[in-house]
Amino acid sequence: QWYQRRVQEDKEMSTPVKENPARSPSANSTNSSPSADATIKVRLAGGEDFFEVELSDIGDTYNSLVKCFAEELDIKTETVAKVRKLPNILIRKDRDVKRIKHGSEFEVELNPDS
């Protein structure tokens, strides 16, 4: 008898809980990628404060990354000299942008003459 009760409890625990589709995080997301709600942080080189940016807002190209960062930091895209993933990785190509993960921190270095 105790064995049958234990088997029944195990069955109940292993039954998957059905999620309400209206409350599902993917139901509210227009982007089907798993990192659609992920954020990254960006700051100006030498600055102390970071700004959070939605990972879905940066796009897939280096130019879209620079444009997004420039808008967030309230600077012109032409003034951006380098984008660095902290602590010391230089972002230069579209391929680098596609590897960005949730929680990454970036620093934007400005042209010296701007």
mmCIF file of N, CA and C in Angstrom:
data_model
loop_
_atom_site.group_PDB
_atom_site.id
_atom_site.type_symbol
_atom_site.label_atom_id
_atom_site.label_comp_id
_atom_site.label_asym_id
_atom_site.label_seq_id
_atom_site.Cartn_x
_atom_site.Cartn_y
_atom_site.Cartn_z
ATOM 1 N N GLN A 1 0.814 -1.190 0.000
ATOM 2 C CA GLN A 1 0.000 0.000 0.000
ATOM 3 C C GLN A 1 0.868 1.269 0.000
ATOM 4 N N TRP A 2 1.859 1.332 0.837
ATOM 5 C CA TRP A 2 2.741 2.492 0.866
ATOM 6 C C TRP A 2 3.495 2.617 -0.448
ATOM 7 N N TYR A 3 3.807 1.461 -1.056
ATOM 8 C CA TYR A 3 4.520 1.470 -2.332
ATOM 9 C C TYR A 3 3.650 2.084 -3.428
ATOM 10 N N GLN A 4 2.356 1.707 -3.476
ATOM 11 C CA GLN A 4 1.447 2.265 -4.480
ATOM 12 C C GLN A 4 1.279 3.767 -4.288
ATOM 13 N N ARG A 5 1.203 4.209 -3.046
ATOM 14 C CA ARG A 5 1.097 5.631 -2.768
ATOM 15 C C ARG A 5 2.359 6.376 -3.239
ATOM 16 N N ARG A 6 3.526 5.781 -2.999
ATOM 17 C CA ARG A 6 4.792 6.388 -3.416
ATOM 18 C C ARG A 6 4.877 6.471 -4.950
ATOM 19 N N VAL A 7 4.460 5.435 -5.646
ATOM 20 C CA VAL A 7 4.463 5.432 -7.108
ATOM 21 C C VAL A 7 3.528 6.514 -7.627
ATOM 22 N N GLN A 8 2.357 6.658 -7.026
ATOM 23 C CA GLN A 8 1.404 7.696 -7.430
ATOM 24 C C GLN A 8 1.994 9.080 -7.205
ATOM 25 N N GLU A 9 2.669 9.313 -6.085
ATOM 26 C CA GLU A 9 3.297 10.611 -5.815
ATOM 27 C C GLU A 9 4.382 10.917 -6.840
ATOM 28 N N ASP A 10 5.163 9.891 -7.177
ATOM 29 C CA ASP A 10 6.214 10.077 -8.181
ATOM 30 C C ASP A 10 5.622 10.440 -9.536
ATOM 31 N N LYS A 11 4.523 9.819 -9.900
ATOM 32 C CA LYS A 11 3.862 10.127 -11.173
ATOM 33 C C LYS A 11 3.367 11.570 -11.183
ATOM 34 N N GLU A 12 2.786 12.008 -10.080
ATOM 35 C CA GLU A 12 2.275 13.371 -9.994
ATOM 36 C C GLU A 12 3.408 14.390 -10.078
ATOM 37 N N MET A 13 4.531 14.085 -9.484
ATOM 38 C CA MET A 13 5.664 15.010 -9.512
ATOM 39 C C MET A 13 6.319 15.073 -10.886
ATOM 40 N N SER A 14 6.276 13.980 -11.627
ATOM 41 C CA SER A 14 6.929 13.963 -12.936
ATOM 42 C C SER A 14 6.018 14.458 -14.053
ATOM 43 N N THR A 15 4.746 14.716 -13.759
ATOM 44 C CA THR A 15 3.831 15.240 -14.765
ATOM 45 C C THR A 15 4.188 16.689 -15.041
ATOM 46 N N PRO A 16 4.447 17.035 -16.309
ATOM 47 C CA PRO A 16 4.813 18.420 -16.604
ATOM 48 C C PRO A 16 3.660 19.379 -16.322
ATOM 49 N N VAL A 17 4.002 20.511 -15.780
ATOM 50 C CA VAL A 17 3.016 21.547 -15.497
ATOM 51 C C VAL A 17 2.773 22.313 -16.780
ATOM 52 N N LYS A 18 1.511 22.458 -17.153
ATOM 53 C CA LYS A 18 1.189 23.196 -18.369
ATOM 54 C C LYS A 18 1.247 24.679 -18.067
ATOM 55 N N GLU A 19 1.970 25.383 -18.919
ATOM 56 C CA GLU A 19 2.150 26.814 -18.738
ATOM 57 C C GLU A 19 1.051 27.562 -19.464
ATOM 58 N N ASN A 20 0.557 28.598 -18.838
ATOM 59 C CA ASN A 20 -0.446 29.445 -19.455
ATOM 60 C C ASN A 20 0.221 30.209 -20.598
ATOM 61 N N PRO A 21 -0.222 30.016 -21.863
ATOM 62 C CA PRO A 21 0.443 30.669 -22.986
ATOM 63 C C PRO A 21 0.427 32.187 -22.909
ATOM 64 N N ALA A 22 -0.565 32.759 -22.251
ATOM 65 C CA ALA A 22 -0.627 34.212 -22.140
ATOM 66 C C ALA A 22 0.454 34.745 -21.210
ATOM 67 N N ARG A 23 0.929 33.918 -20.275
ATOM 68 C CA ARG A 23 1.946 34.347 -19.325
ATOM 69 C C ARG A 23 3.334 33.885 -19.725
ATOM 70 N N SER A 24 3.432 33.143 -20.783
ATOM 71 C CA SER A 24 4.716 32.648 -21.244
ATOM 72 C C SER A 24 5.577 33.799 -21.745
ATOM 73 N N PRO A 25 6.886 33.827 -21.406
ATOM 74 C CA PRO A 25 7.742 34.907 -21.891
ATOM 75 C C PRO A 25 7.823 34.941 -23.411
ATOM 76 N N SER A 26 7.736 33.788 -24.044
ATOM 77 C CA SER A 26 7.828 33.767 -25.502
ATOM 78 C C SER A 26 6.544 34.270 -26.164
ATOM 79 N N ALA A 27 5.448 34.303 -25.431
ATOM 80 C CA ALA A 27 4.200 34.786 -26.015
ATOM 81 C C ALA A 27 4.236 36.289 -26.234
ATOM 82 N N ASN A 28 4.999 37.003 -25.393
ATOM 83 C CA ASN A 28 5.080 38.443 -25.506
ATOM 84 C C ASN A 28 6.216 38.906 -26.403
ATOM 85 N N SER A 29 7.043 37.997 -26.823
ATOM 86 C CA SER A 29 8.225 38.349 -27.595
ATOM 87 C C SER A 29 7.960 38.208 -29.082
ATOM 88 N N THR A 30 8.386 39.209 -29.846
ATOM 89 C CA THR A 30 8.248 39.122 -31.291
ATOM 90 C C THR A 30 9.437 38.415 -31.898
ATOM 91 N N ASN A 31 10.535 38.339 -31.162
ATOM 92 C CA ASN A 31 11.738 37.675 -31.631
ATOM 93 C C ASN A 31 11.755 36.275 -31.038
ATOM 94 N N SER A 32 11.946 35.256 -31.846
ATOM 95 C CA SER A 32 11.884 33.892 -31.348
ATOM 96 C C SER A 32 13.204 33.423 -30.765
ATOM 97 N N SER A 33 14.248 34.237 -30.776
ATOM 98 C CA SER A 33 15.524 33.805 -30.229
ATOM 99 C C SER A 33 15.428 33.744 -28.712
ATOM 100 N N PRO A 34 16.190 32.835 -28.085
ATOM 101 C CA PRO A 34 16.109 32.688 -26.638
ATOM 102 C C PRO A 34 16.636 33.893 -25.885
ATOM 103 N N SER A 35 17.424 34.740 -26.531
ATOM 104 C CA SER A 35 17.998 35.887 -25.842
ATOM 105 C C SER A 35 17.245 37.181 -26.131
ATOM 106 N N ALA A 36 15.990 37.082 -26.529
ATOM 107 C CA ALA A 36 15.223 38.268 -26.913
ATOM 108 C C ALA A 36 15.062 39.252 -25.759
ATOM 109 N N ASP A 37 14.959 38.766 -24.514
ATOM 110 C CA ASP A 37 14.778 39.646 -23.372
ATOM 111 C C ASP A 37 16.086 39.916 -22.649
ATOM 112 N N ALA A 38 17.183 39.445 -23.185
ATOM 113 C CA ALA A 38 18.479 39.615 -22.547
ATOM 114 C C ALA A 38 18.967 41.051 -22.698
ATOM 115 N N THR A 39 19.825 41.460 -21.774
ATOM 116 C CA THR A 39 20.366 42.814 -21.822
ATOM 117 C C THR A 39 21.889 42.766 -21.788
ATOM 118 N N ILE A 40 22.482 43.824 -22.305
ATOM 119 C CA ILE A 40 23.914 44.032 -22.212
ATOM 120 C C ILE A 40 24.130 45.418 -21.635
ATOM 121 N N LYS A 41 25.361 45.722 -21.236
ATOM 122 C CA LYS A 41 25.657 47.024 -20.642
ATOM 123 C C LYS A 41 26.686 47.741 -21.500
ATOM 124 N N VAL A 42 26.540 49.063 -21.607
ATOM 125 C CA VAL A 42 27.468 49.876 -22.390
ATOM 126 C C VAL A 42 27.778 51.170 -21.640
ATOM 127 N N ARG A 43 29.024 51.623 -21.802
ATOM 128 C CA ARG A 43 29.437 52.900 -21.214
ATOM 129 C C ARG A 43 30.491 53.535 -22.120
ATOM 130 N N LEU A 44 30.711 54.820 -21.920
ATOM 131 C CA LEU A 44 31.801 55.503 -22.612
ATOM 132 C C LEU A 44 33.124 55.101 -21.955
ATOM 133 N N ALA A 45 34.188 55.030 -22.747
ATOM 134 C CA ALA A 45 35.502 54.685 -22.210
ATOM 135 C C ALA A 45 35.875 55.662 -21.108
ATOM 136 N N GLY A 46 36.327 55.130 -20.000
ATOM 137 C CA GLY A 46 36.698 55.965 -18.863
ATOM 138 C C GLY A 46 35.532 56.331 -17.968
ATOM 139 N N GLY A 47 34.314 56.035 -18.403
ATOM 140 C CA GLY A 47 33.135 56.345 -17.593
ATOM 141 C C GLY A 47 32.927 55.320 -16.500
ATOM 142 N N GLU A 48 32.110 55.684 -15.529
ATOM 143 C CA GLU A 48 31.820 54.772 -14.428
ATOM 144 C C GLU A 48 30.476 54.072 -14.603
ATOM 145 N N ASP A 49 29.503 54.779 -15.157
ATOM 146 C CA ASP A 49 28.136 54.269 -15.212
ATOM 147 C C ASP A 49 27.857 53.540 -16.514
ATOM 148 N N PHE A 50 27.171 52.402 -16.383
ATOM 149 C CA PHE A 50 26.743 51.630 -17.540
ATOM 150 C C PHE A 50 25.283 51.937 -17.853
ATOM 151 N N PHE A 51 24.914 51.782 -19.111
ATOM 152 C CA PHE A 51 23.529 51.861 -19.556
ATOM 153 C C PHE A 51 23.146 50.475 -20.049
ATOM 154 N N GLU A 52 21.950 50.034 -19.690
ATOM 155 C CA GLU A 52 21.483 48.732 -20.172
ATOM 156 C C GLU A 52 20.823 48.889 -21.533
ATOM 157 N N VAL A 53 21.083 47.924 -22.399
ATOM 158 C CA VAL A 53 20.524 47.896 -23.744
ATOM 159 C C VAL A 53 19.946 46.505 -23.977
ATOM 160 N N GLU A 54 18.747 46.453 -24.540
ATOM 161 C CA GLU A 54 18.144 45.156 -24.875
ATOM 162 C C GLU A 54 18.961 44.510 -25.985
ATOM 163 N N LEU A 55 19.278 43.265 -25.821
ATOM 164 C CA LEU A 55 20.072 42.548 -26.813
ATOM 165 C C LEU A 55 19.345 42.472 -28.153
ATOM 166 N N SER A 56 18.031 42.435 -28.109
ATOM 167 C CA SER A 56 17.253 42.369 -29.355
ATOM 168 C C SER A 56 17.304 43.680 -30.129
ATOM 169 N N ASP A 57 17.699 44.790 -29.480
ATOM 170 C CA ASP A 57 17.739 46.094 -30.143
ATOM 171 C C ASP A 57 19.007 46.330 -30.960
ATOM 172 N N ILE A 58 20.050 45.520 -30.730
ATOM 173 C CA ILE A 58 21.326 45.832 -31.364
ATOM 174 C C ILE A 58 21.463 45.307 -32.784
ATOM 175 N N GLY A 59 20.614 44.402 -33.208
ATOM 176 C CA GLY A 59 20.695 43.877 -34.564
ATOM 177 C C GLY A 59 21.814 42.864 -34.718
ATOM 178 N N ASP A 60 22.128 42.539 -35.975
ATOM 179 C CA ASP A 60 23.116 41.502 -36.262
ATOM 180 C C ASP A 60 24.394 42.037 -36.886
ATOM 181 N N THR A 61 24.487 43.334 -37.077
ATOM 182 C CA THR A 61 25.656 43.877 -37.758
ATOM 183 C C THR A 61 26.419 44.833 -36.847
ATOM 184 N N TYR A 62 27.681 45.032 -37.182
ATOM 185 C CA TYR A 62 28.517 45.960 -36.427
ATOM 186 C C TYR A 62 27.947 47.375 -36.508
ATOM 187 N N ASN A 63 27.503 47.773 -37.696
ATOM 188 C CA ASN A 63 26.942 49.124 -37.861
ATOM 189 C C ASN A 63 25.691 49.329 -37.009
ATOM 190 N N SER A 64 24.848 48.308 -36.917
ATOM 191 C CA SER A 64 23.643 48.437 -36.087
ATOM 192 C C SER A 64 24.009 48.493 -34.607
ATOM 193 N N LEU A 65 25.070 47.798 -34.221
ATOM 194 C CA LEU A 65 25.551 47.854 -32.839
ATOM 195 C C LEU A 65 26.041 49.260 -32.501
ATOM 196 N N VAL A 66 26.855 49.828 -33.389
ATOM 197 C CA VAL A 66 27.382 51.180 -33.174
ATOM 198 C C VAL A 66 26.247 52.192 -33.120
ATOM 199 N N LYS A 67 25.278 52.051 -34.013
ATOM 200 C CA LYS A 67 24.140 52.976 -34.034
ATOM 201 C C LYS A 67 23.336 52.887 -32.731
ATOM 202 N N CYS A 68 23.091 51.684 -32.274
ATOM 203 C CA CYS A 68 22.335 51.483 -31.034
ATOM 204 C C CYS A 68 23.085 52.064 -29.838
ATOM 205 N N PHE A 69 24.381 51.794 -29.759
ATOM 206 C CA PHE A 69 25.186 52.322 -28.659
ATOM 207 C C PHE A 69 25.241 53.848 -28.711
ATOM 208 N N ALA A 70 25.394 54.403 -29.908
ATOM 209 C CA ALA A 70 25.461 55.864 -30.055
ATOM 210 C C ALA A 70 24.157 56.515 -29.588
ATOM 211 N N GLU A 71 23.026 55.929 -29.956
ATOM 212 C CA GLU A 71 21.738 56.464 -29.511
ATOM 213 C C GLU A 71 21.619 56.393 -27.993
ATOM 214 N N GLU A 72 22.029 55.265 -27.416
ATOM 215 C CA GLU A 72 21.912 55.082 -25.971
ATOM 216 C C GLU A 72 22.821 56.047 -25.207
ATOM 217 N N LEU A 73 24.000 56.306 -25.745
ATOM 218 C CA LEU A 73 24.964 57.183 -25.081
ATOM 219 C C LEU A 73 24.832 58.643 -25.496
ATOM 220 N N ASP A 74 23.906 58.912 -26.413
ATOM 221 C CA ASP A 74 23.637 60.261 -26.904
ATOM 222 C C ASP A 74 24.884 60.888 -27.548
ATOM 223 N N ILE A 75 25.480 60.118 -28.473
ATOM 224 C CA ILE A 75 26.637 60.587 -29.240
ATOM 225 C C ILE A 75 26.380 60.314 -30.721
ATOM 226 N N LYS A 76 27.193 60.877 -31.589
ATOM 227 C CA LYS A 76 27.072 60.623 -33.024
ATOM 228 C C LYS A 76 27.855 59.369 -33.392
ATOM 229 N N THR A 77 27.329 58.608 -34.334
ATOM 230 C CA THR A 77 27.999 57.371 -34.745
ATOM 231 C C THR A 77 29.388 57.644 -35.319
ATOM 232 N N GLU A 78 29.577 58.800 -35.944
ATOM 233 C CA GLU A 78 30.867 59.136 -36.549
ATOM 234 C C GLU A 78 31.965 59.317 -35.505
ATOM 235 N N THR A 79 31.583 59.589 -34.266
ATOM 236 C CA THR A 79 32.578 59.830 -33.224
ATOM 237 C C THR A 79 33.095 58.539 -32.590
ATOM 238 N N VAL A 80 32.494 57.399 -32.911
ATOM 239 C CA VAL A 80 32.895 56.121 -32.320
ATOM 240 C C VAL A 80 34.165 55.620 -33.002
ATOM 241 N N ALA A 81 35.229 55.440 -32.218
ATOM 242 C CA ALA A 81 36.491 54.927 -32.746
ATOM 243 C C ALA A 81 36.572 53.409 -32.574
ATOM 244 N N LYS A 82 36.175 52.914 -31.398
ATOM 245 C CA LYS A 82 36.271 51.487 -31.094
ATOM 246 C C LYS A 82 35.115 51.062 -30.196
ATOM 247 N N VAL A 83 34.743 49.795 -30.348
ATOM 248 C CA VAL A 83 33.800 49.172 -29.420
ATOM 249 C C VAL A 83 34.547 47.994 -28.805
ATOM 250 N N ARG A 84 34.619 47.995 -27.494
ATOM 251 C CA ARG A 84 35.368 46.971 -26.783
ATOM 252 C C ARG A 84 34.435 46.202 -25.862
ATOM 253 N N LYS A 85 34.501 44.875 -25.953
ATOM 254 C CA LYS A 85 33.809 44.026 -24.979
ATOM 255 C C LYS A 85 34.776 43.855 -23.820
ATOM 256 N N LEU A 86 34.344 44.275 -22.652
ATOM 257 C CA LEU A 86 35.238 44.247 -21.498
ATOM 258 C C LEU A 86 35.537 42.817 -21.069
ATOM 259 N N PRO A 87 36.761 42.532 -20.689
ATOM 260 C CA PRO A 87 37.797 43.486 -20.344
ATOM 261 C C PRO A 87 38.661 43.946 -21.520
ATOM 262 N N ASN A 88 38.834 43.144 -22.580
ATOM 263 C CA ASN A 88 39.816 43.558 -23.576
ATOM 264 C C ASN A 88 39.598 42.961 -24.976
ATOM 265 N N ILE A 89 38.366 42.808 -25.399
ATOM 266 C CA ILE A 89 38.090 42.221 -26.710
ATOM 267 C C ILE A 89 37.536 43.299 -27.633
ATOM 268 N N LEU A 90 38.211 43.519 -28.737
ATOM 269 C CA LEU A 90 37.793 44.526 -29.706
ATOM 270 C C LEU A 90 36.716 43.942 -30.623
ATOM 271 N N ILE A 91 35.603 44.630 -30.752
ATOM 272 C CA ILE A 91 34.514 44.214 -31.643
ATOM 273 C C ILE A 91 34.718 44.932 -32.966
ATOM 274 N N ARG A 92 34.853 44.158 -34.068
ATOM 275 C CA ARG A 92 35.156 44.769 -35.358
ATOM 276 C C ARG A 92 34.252 44.313 -36.492
ATOM 277 N N LYS A 93 33.663 43.129 -36.380
ATOM 278 C CA LYS A 93 32.948 42.539 -37.510
ATOM 279 C C LYS A 93 31.550 42.098 -37.101
ATOM 280 N N ASP A 94 30.734 41.858 -38.126
ATOM 281 C CA ASP A 94 29.377 41.353 -37.888
ATOM 282 C C ASP A 94 29.427 40.032 -37.126
ATOM 283 N N ARG A 95 30.410 39.218 -37.428
ATOM 284 C CA ARG A 95 30.557 37.911 -36.782
ATOM 285 C C ARG A 95 30.753 38.086 -35.272
ATOM 286 N N ASP A 96 31.484 39.128 -34.873
ATOM 287 C CA ASP A 96 31.695 39.406 -33.445
ATOM 288 C C ASP A 96 30.377 39.782 -32.765
ATOM 289 N N VAL A 97 29.546 40.529 -33.465
ATOM 290 C CA VAL A 97 28.260 40.977 -32.914
ATOM 291 C C VAL A 97 27.332 39.790 -32.687
ATOM 292 N N LYS A 98 27.361 38.822 -33.568
ATOM 293 C CA LYS A 98 26.478 37.654 -33.445
ATOM 294 C C LYS A 98 26.829 36.782 -32.249
ATOM 295 N N ARG A 99 28.032 36.928 -31.712
ATOM 296 C CA ARG A 99 28.458 36.124 -30.557
ATOM 297 C C ARG A 99 28.153 36.797 -29.222
ATOM 298 N N ILE A 100 27.563 37.963 -29.236
ATOM 299 C CA ILE A 100 27.282 38.691 -27.993
ATOM 300 C C ILE A 100 26.259 37.929 -27.160
ATOM 301 N N LYS A 101 26.532 37.826 -25.873
ATOM 302 C CA LYS A 101 25.669 37.096 -24.941
ATOM 303 C C LYS A 101 25.095 38.031 -23.880
ATOM 304 N N HIS A 102 24.033 37.579 -23.248
ATOM 305 C CA HIS A 102 23.374 38.315 -22.162
ATOM 306 C C HIS A 102 24.383 38.651 -21.066
ATOM 307 N N GLY A 103 24.332 39.869 -20.579
ATOM 308 C CA GLY A 103 25.167 40.290 -19.465
ATOM 309 C C GLY A 103 26.529 40.829 -19.868
ATOM 310 N N SER A 104 26.858 40.808 -21.151
ATOM 311 C CA SER A 104 28.156 41.323 -21.591
ATOM 312 C C SER A 104 28.257 42.819 -21.325
ATOM 313 N N GLU A 105 29.469 43.272 -21.074
ATOM 314 C CA GLU A 105 29.718 44.693 -20.819
ATOM 315 C C GLU A 105 30.602 45.255 -21.919
ATOM 316 N N PHE A 106 30.241 46.453 -22.414
ATOM 317 C CA PHE A 106 30.948 47.080 -23.512
ATOM 318 C C PHE A 106 31.367 48.490 -23.160
ATOM 319 N N GLU A 107 32.431 48.911 -23.836
ATOM 320 C CA GLU A 107 32.938 50.248 -23.668
ATOM 321 C C GLU A 107 33.112 50.853 -25.065
ATOM 322 N N VAL A 108 32.658 52.077 -25.234
ATOM 323 C CA VAL A 108 32.764 52.776 -26.516
ATOM 324 C C VAL A 108 33.853 53.841 -26.372
ATOM 325 N N GLU A 109 34.871 53.730 -27.221
ATOM 326 C CA GLU A 109 35.952 54.703 -27.231
ATOM 327 C C GLU A 109 35.692 55.695 -28.360
ATOM 328 N N LEU A 110 35.830 56.974 -28.061
ATOM 329 C CA LEU A 110 35.558 58.025 -29.021
ATOM 330 C C LEU A 110 36.830 58.437 -29.765
ATOM 331 N N ASN A 111 36.657 58.979 -30.976
ATOM 332 C CA ASN A 111 37.781 59.534 -31.725
ATOM 333 C C ASN A 111 38.400 60.659 -30.912
ATOM 334 N N PRO A 112 39.716 60.761 -30.908
ATOM 335 C CA PRO A 112 40.355 61.792 -30.088
ATOM 336 C C PRO A 112 40.018 63.214 -30.524
ATOM 337 N N ASP A 113 39.701 63.413 -31.794
ATOM 338 C CA ASP A 113 39.407 64.763 -32.281
ATOM 339 C C ASP A 113 37.932 65.132 -32.202
ATOM 340 N N SER A 114 37.132 64.324 -31.520
ATOM 341 C CA SER A 114 35.693 64.657 -31.438
ATOM 342 C C SER A 114 35.311 65.202 -30.084
#
